Each structure stands twice: as structure tokens, then as C-alpha cells.
Amino acid sequence: MASRRRSRELALQALYQYEMGGTAPDVGVPMLAEHFEADMADLPFARELAEGTVANLEEIDRLIEASSENWSLSRMSRVDLAILRLAAYELRRRPDIPASVTINEAIELGKRYGAEETAPFLNGVLDRIARQLGRDTRSPGRGAS
């Protein structure tokens, strides 16, 4: 059974690998999945996220820069930036996924892979991006439509 959380984790690892070494996501995602013995059902969503993020990187980076007060992309940790890029892509290109889910999943990735201050930083930037895109950040079932 496919897990979107695991797919996001694979996509994050592929984006980090892309940032640090230039490995394209279409190569990185399957390689990471094999290395970490991931469920093959996780690959389609992971590839969509990683490849879509890289394909829309300029637009995504503009969204992040416009939403991160006093932080340039070059000052951000590479892990935080990869998580922001992944979530910004999802917020921009996957309106079928509630913004609150995307943001919560990014925060969980930040808690697992980032520093102590990563989660609040991600929450603030992603909330601003969601509002800029006109996305409702309330949890489904709590007045969100």
C-alpha cells in the first residue's frame, strides 16, 4: 500500500540529492527507493513531487523568497530549502491536497530531518505561501471547503 508520507520523504531525499550533487530526480528517486527498500507503490507520487519541483524550480523559489522574511535562499539550510520547495510545489500544483495536510507533512519532515528551529520556520513560510496562493490552511473538517 502506497504511503504519501513515505513518498514525500523519498521526494525530499531526491531533492536534497539534486541540490547537493545534481542527480536528476528521475534517477534519484528510484535509486533512493532501491537503497532504502521502499515500497514501489510509493514511487509514482515521489517522482511526481520531485520531478515537478525541479521542473518548476524558478517559480517555486520566487514563492519562497516572497514569503520568507529576511531570509534569502542562499542563507537557508539545504534541508529546509528542499522541504520548502517540495511543499511549495504541492501547494501550487496539487490543489486536491488540502493545504493543511501539505504544511503538516512538511513540518513532520522538518522535525525528522531539520534542526530544532526548522518546524516553526517551515510553518511560517508555508502558511504565507498558502495564503499568497489563496489556499485555505484550516484543517479539513474545521470550516475548510
XYZ file of N, CA and C in Angstrom:
435
model
N 0.842 -1.186 0.000
C 0.000 0.000 0.000
C 0.887 1.249 0.000
N 0.590 2.157 -0.894
C 1.383 3.375 -1.028
C 1.161 4.298 0.177
N 2.224 4.956 0.583
C 2.171 5.910 1.682
C 2.618 7.262 1.158
N 1.741 8.244 1.228
C 2.127 9.583 0.770
C 3.247 10.154 1.633
N 3.255 9.837 2.903
C 4.329 10.322 3.779
C 5.673 9.767 3.302
N 5.708 8.480 3.016
C 6.955 7.866 2.536
C 7.330 8.429 1.168
N 6.344 8.683 0.322
C 6.610 9.288 -0.983
C 7.228 10.670 -0.830
N 6.695 11.453 0.099
C 7.250 12.788 0.346
C 8.685 12.686 0.865
N 8.919 11.704 1.709
C 10.264 11.510 2.245
C 11.249 11.161 1.114
N 10.855 10.273 0.225
C 11.702 9.936 -0.922
C 11.927 11.154 -1.812
N 10.869 11.925 -2.047
C 10.997 13.130 -2.874
C 11.950 14.128 -2.215
N 11.840 14.303 -0.901
C 12.747 15.187 -0.176
C 14.193 14.736 -0.336
N 14.429 13.456 -0.151
C 15.791 12.935 -0.286
C 16.314 13.146 -1.708
N 15.451 12.965 -2.700
C 15.858 13.176 -4.091
C 16.146 14.651 -4.356
N 15.346 15.547 -3.785
C 15.590 16.987 -3.972
C 16.889 17.416 -3.291
N 17.151 16.862 -2.125
C 18.406 17.166 -1.436
C 19.582 16.656 -2.271
N 19.446 15.462 -2.790
C 20.492 14.887 -3.636
C 20.684 15.733 -4.904
N 19.609 16.228 -5.455
C 19.676 17.104 -6.635
C 20.426 18.391 -6.284
N 20.084 18.978 -5.159
C 20.708 20.232 -4.716
C 22.199 20.051 -4.451
N 22.558 18.971 -3.801
C 23.943 18.773 -3.387
C 24.838 18.184 -4.484
N 24.265 17.340 -5.338
C 25.119 16.661 -6.311
C 24.651 16.709 -7.745
N 23.473 17.304 -7.973
C 22.987 17.424 -9.331
C 22.312 16.183 -9.894
N 22.040 15.184 -9.068
C 21.374 13.981 -9.557
C 19.914 14.299 -9.865
N 19.519 14.097 -11.107
C 18.147 14.385 -11.527
C 17.169 13.480 -10.782
N 15.986 14.007 -10.421
C 15.012 13.212 -9.678
C 14.574 11.927 -10.381
N 14.536 11.919 -11.714
C 14.109 10.694 -12.393
C 15.113 9.564 -12.188
N 16.345 9.910 -11.831
C 17.369 8.925 -11.485
C 17.405 8.738 -9.962
N 17.321 9.846 -9.234
C 17.473 9.820 -7.775
C 16.372 9.093 -7.043
N 15.112 9.305 -7.434
C 14.005 8.673 -6.708
C 14.089 7.146 -6.770
N 14.205 6.549 -7.968
C 14.291 5.080 -7.986
C 15.541 4.540 -7.276
N 16.649 5.259 -7.402
C 17.880 4.833 -6.747
C 17.707 4.847 -5.220
N 17.130 5.917 -4.689
C 16.894 6.007 -3.248
C 15.884 4.958 -2.792
N 14.852 4.747 -3.587
C 13.838 3.748 -3.242
C 14.462 2.361 -3.151
N 15.345 2.057 -4.076
C 16.013 0.755 -4.051
C 16.943 0.658 -2.841
N 17.705 1.711 -2.611
C 18.657 1.712 -1.497
C 17.958 1.534 -0.151
N 16.829 2.227 0.018
C 16.110 2.170 1.288
C 14.995 1.130 1.288
N 14.966 0.302 0.255
C 13.989 -0.770 0.132
C 12.563 -0.267 0.335
N 12.239 0.806 -0.373
C 10.912 1.410 -0.274
C 9.892 0.572 -1.034
N 8.661 0.730 -0.652
C 7.556 0.107 -1.358
C 7.469 0.758 -2.745
N 7.461 -0.033 -3.779
C 7.429 0.501 -5.137
C 6.162 1.308 -5.407
N 5.122 1.084 -4.615
C 3.893 1.866 -4.767
C 4.096 3.326 -4.374
N 5.170 3.619 -3.632
C 5.457 4.991 -3.220
C 6.114 5.802 -4.328
N 6.647 5.149 -5.333
C 7.422 5.839 -6.360
C 6.651 6.835 -7.230
N 5.461 6.521 -7.723
C 4.801 7.480 -8.621
C 4.596 8.867 -8.003
N 4.091 8.916 -6.763
C 3.870 10.217 -6.124
C 5.202 10.889 -5.797
N 6.182 10.111 -5.349
C 7.508 10.666 -5.058
C 8.120 11.273 -6.314
N 8.036 10.555 -7.418
C 8.583 11.075 -8.682
C 7.841 12.321 -9.128
N 6.513 12.309 -9.018
C 5.743 13.487 -9.395
C 6.202 14.709 -8.598
N 6.335 14.526 -7.289
C 6.741 15.652 -6.439
C 8.151 16.137 -6.764
N 9.095 15.220 -6.836
C 10.491 15.617 -7.072
C 10.680 16.191 -8.475
N 10.172 15.503 -9.478
C 10.337 15.982 -10.850
C 9.563 17.272 -11.075
N 8.355 17.378 -10.514
C 7.565 18.597 -10.647
C 8.220 19.785 -9.964
N 8.819 19.537 -8.814
C 9.512 20.603 -8.099
C 10.672 21.137 -8.936
N 11.493 20.237 -9.450
C 12.646 20.663 -10.248
C 12.189 21.361 -11.526
N 11.137 20.860 -12.159
C 10.641 21.461 -13.401
C 10.092 22.870 -13.178
N 9.640 23.153 -11.962
C 9.053 24.463 -11.641
C 9.888 25.238 -10.633
N 11.181 24.961 -10.590
C 12.047 25.492 -9.541
C 12.087 27.018 -9.502
N 12.146 27.677 -10.649
C 12.208 29.149 -10.635
C 10.954 29.739 -10.002
N 9.783 29.251 -10.391
C 8.526 29.740 -9.831
C 8.454 29.446 -8.332
N 8.851 28.252 -7.946
C 8.814 27.845 -6.539
C 9.768 28.707 -5.711
N 10.971 28.932 -6.224
C 11.928 29.755 -5.481
C 11.433 31.188 -5.337
N 10.742 31.710 -6.340
C 10.157 33.061 -6.218
C 9.105 33.086 -5.104
N 8.266 32.057 -5.051
C 7.260 31.978 -3.986
C 7.920 31.941 -2.606
N 8.956 31.146 -2.487
C 9.644 31.023 -1.203
C 10.296 32.345 -0.818
N 10.996 32.957 -1.749
C 11.656 34.233 -1.447
C 10.656 35.305 -1.050
N 9.511 35.339 -1.732
C 8.495 36.350 -1.424
C 7.840 36.098 -0.063
N 7.933 34.888 0.432
C 7.252 34.519 1.671
C 8.177 34.321 2.865
N 9.466 34.437 2.653
C 10.406 34.239 3.760
C 11.051 35.566 4.119
N 10.550 36.142 5.194
C 11.009 37.454 5.629
C 12.459 37.387 6.104
N 13.278 38.251 5.565
C 14.679 38.399 5.973
C 15.542 37.163 5.725
N 15.102 36.280 4.849
C 15.878 35.083 4.532
C 16.019 34.965 3.020
N 17.237 34.943 2.543
C 17.455 34.631 1.137
C 17.612 33.122 1.027
N 17.396 32.589 -0.155
C 17.526 31.147 -0.339
C 18.927 30.669 0.024
N 19.921 31.480 -0.265
C 21.306 31.077 -0.002
C 21.611 30.970 1.491
N 20.834 31.638 2.341
C 21.047 31.581 3.790
C 20.335 30.410 4.454
N 19.415 29.778 3.739
C 18.637 28.681 4.312
C 19.442 27.395 4.300
N 19.181 26.559 5.290
C 19.816 25.240 5.279
C 19.306 24.493 4.050
N 20.132 23.639 3.502
C 19.752 22.896 2.290
C 18.579 21.957 2.568
N 18.499 21.419 3.780
C 17.375 20.558 4.131
C 16.093 21.378 4.191
N 16.134 22.507 4.899
C 14.949 23.368 4.995
C 14.494 23.808 3.609
N 15.433 24.186 2.772
C 15.091 24.640 1.421
C 14.446 23.508 0.617
N 14.976 22.308 0.728
C 14.389 21.175 -0.005
C 12.963 20.905 0.464
N 12.734 20.988 1.770
C 11.382 20.771 2.303
C 10.454 21.883 1.819
N 10.915 23.130 1.883
C 10.097 24.247 1.409
C 9.756 24.096 -0.067
N 10.725 23.724 -0.868
C 10.481 23.560 -2.302
C 9.444 22.472 -2.554
N 9.602 21.356 -1.887
C 8.674 20.240 -2.037
C 7.254 20.666 -1.672
N 7.096 21.286 -0.524
C 5.771 21.703 -0.060
C 5.203 22.829 -0.916
N 6.047 23.757 -1.352
C 5.568 24.850 -2.208
C 5.052 24.291 -3.533
N 5.752 23.311 -4.075
C 5.264 22.668 -5.298
C 3.882 22.063 -5.050
N 3.761 21.343 -3.959
C 2.495 20.678 -3.648
C 1.383 21.708 -3.443
N 1.675 22.800 -2.744
C 0.676 23.851 -2.541
C 0.256 24.482 -3.869
N 1.214 24.670 -4.750
C 0.949 25.349 -6.028
C 0.290 24.436 -7.058
N 0.734 23.199 -7.125
C 0.328 22.325 -8.231
C -0.626 21.200 -7.861
N -0.908 21.019 -6.577
C -1.809 19.934 -6.157
C -2.940 20.485 -5.285
N -3.867 21.231 -5.894
C -4.974 21.797 -5.110
C -5.898 20.731 -4.534
N -5.789 19.496 -5.014
C -6.605 18.407 -4.485
C -6.147 17.952 -3.098
N -4.932 18.340 -2.718
C -4.413 18.003 -1.392
C -4.613 19.226 -0.493
N -5.337 19.081 0.613
C -5.564 20.241 1.486
C -4.239 20.884 1.916
N -4.214 22.210 1.906
C -3.001 22.936 2.282
C -2.546 22.563 3.688
N -3.498 22.353 4.586
C -3.123 21.992 5.962
C -2.386 20.662 5.994
N -2.754 19.734 5.130
C -2.074 18.437 5.069
C -0.651 18.635 4.558
N -0.509 19.403 3.489
C 0.819 19.672 2.927
C 1.723 20.315 3.967
N 1.222 21.321 4.657
C 2.021 22.034 5.657
C 2.371 21.108 6.825
N 1.409 20.341 7.303
C 1.680 19.417 8.418
C 2.713 18.362 8.029
N 2.615 17.849 6.810
C 3.587 16.851 6.354
C 4.985 17.471 6.251
N 5.064 18.710 5.779
C 6.361 19.395 5.692
C 6.953 19.589 7.085
N 6.123 19.960 8.043
C 6.589 20.145 9.421
C 7.118 18.828 9.974
N 6.429 17.734 9.703
C 6.905 16.425 10.161
C 8.254 16.081 9.533
N 8.423 16.373 8.250
C 9.726 16.159 7.608
C 10.792 17.028 8.275
N 10.419 18.268 8.586
C 11.354 19.168 9.254
C 11.766 18.670 10.623
N 10.820 18.110 11.363
C 11.143 17.553 12.681
C 12.091 16.369 12.561
N 11.920 15.601 11.508
C 12.749 14.403 11.341
C 14.135 14.725 10.788
N 14.199 15.661 9.842
C 15.457 15.897 9.132
C 16.106 17.249 9.413
N 15.369 18.159 10.005
C 15.894 19.501 10.194
C 16.435 19.755 11.583
N 16.717 21.012 11.835
C 17.212 21.458 13.137
C 16.023 21.785 14.047
N 16.336 22.164 15.264
C 15.284 22.460 16.244
C 14.350 23.572 15.774
N 14.885 24.567 15.103
C 14.077 25.708 14.669
C 13.429 25.502 13.304
N 13.630 24.355 12.676
C 13.109 24.105 11.336
C 11.587 24.129 11.274
N 10.923 23.409 12.156
C 9.462 23.284 12.085
C 8.746 24.636 12.151
N 9.062 25.515 13.125
C 8.376 26.806 13.151
C 8.698 27.662 11.914
N 9.938 27.571 11.440
C 10.330 28.315 10.234
C 9.498 27.844 9.036
N 9.416 26.534 8.846
C 8.642 25.979 7.736
C 7.179 26.394 7.843
N 6.628 26.294 9.039
C 5.223 26.634 9.247
C 4.944 28.078 8.819
N 5.786 28.998 9.239
C 5.571 30.402 8.899
C 5.670 30.665 7.404
N 6.703 30.154 6.779
C 6.900 30.390 5.343
C 5.789 29.720 4.539
N 5.471 28.488 4.854
C 4.453 27.770 4.078
C 3.063 28.347 4.279
N 2.772 28.833 5.470
C 1.490 29.491 5.696
C 1.378 30.738 4.817
N 2.458 31.512 4.725
C 2.440 32.704 3.863
C 2.292 32.313 2.387
N 2.970 31.259 1.971
C 2.845 30.809 0.584
C 1.403 30.381 0.298
N 0.829 29.613 1.208
C -0.555 29.148 1.017
C -1.510 30.334 0.899
N -1.354 31.314 1.767
C -2.224 32.495 1.702
C -2.003 33.263 0.404
N -0.745 33.375 -0.023
C -0.435 34.058 -1.278
C -1.114 33.354 -2.459
N -1.213 32.039 -2.381
C -1.847 31.251 -3.446
C -3.363 31.143 -3.275
N -3.884 31.732 -2.207
C -5.318 31.677 -1.959
C -5.792 30.324 -1.441
N -4.893 29.580 -0.815
C -5.233 28.259 -0.285
C -5.700 28.379 1.158
N -6.719 27.629 1.515
C -7.262 27.598 2.866
C -6.364 26.699 3.717
N -5.819 27.218 4.799
C -4.900 26.440 5.634
C -5.590 25.806 6.840
N -6.894 25.954 6.957
C -7.594 25.292 8.057
C -7.649 23.804 7.800
N -7.651 23.039 8.865
C -7.715 21.583 8.755
C -9.048 21.168 8.134
N -9.030 20.134 7.297
C -10.295 19.631 6.736
C -11.242 19.266 7.863
N -12.505 19.611 7.695
C -13.492 19.318 8.720
C -13.640 20.422 9.737
N -12.814 21.462 9.620
C -12.876 22.597 10.558
C -13.189 23.874 9.799
N -14.166 23.824 8.952
C -14.578 25.008 8.209
C -13.877 25.141 6.877
N -12.986 24.233 6.543
C -12.321 24.283 5.244
C -13.259 23.697 4.201
N -13.176 24.216 3.040
C -14.014 23.663 1.977
C -13.196 22.903 0.968
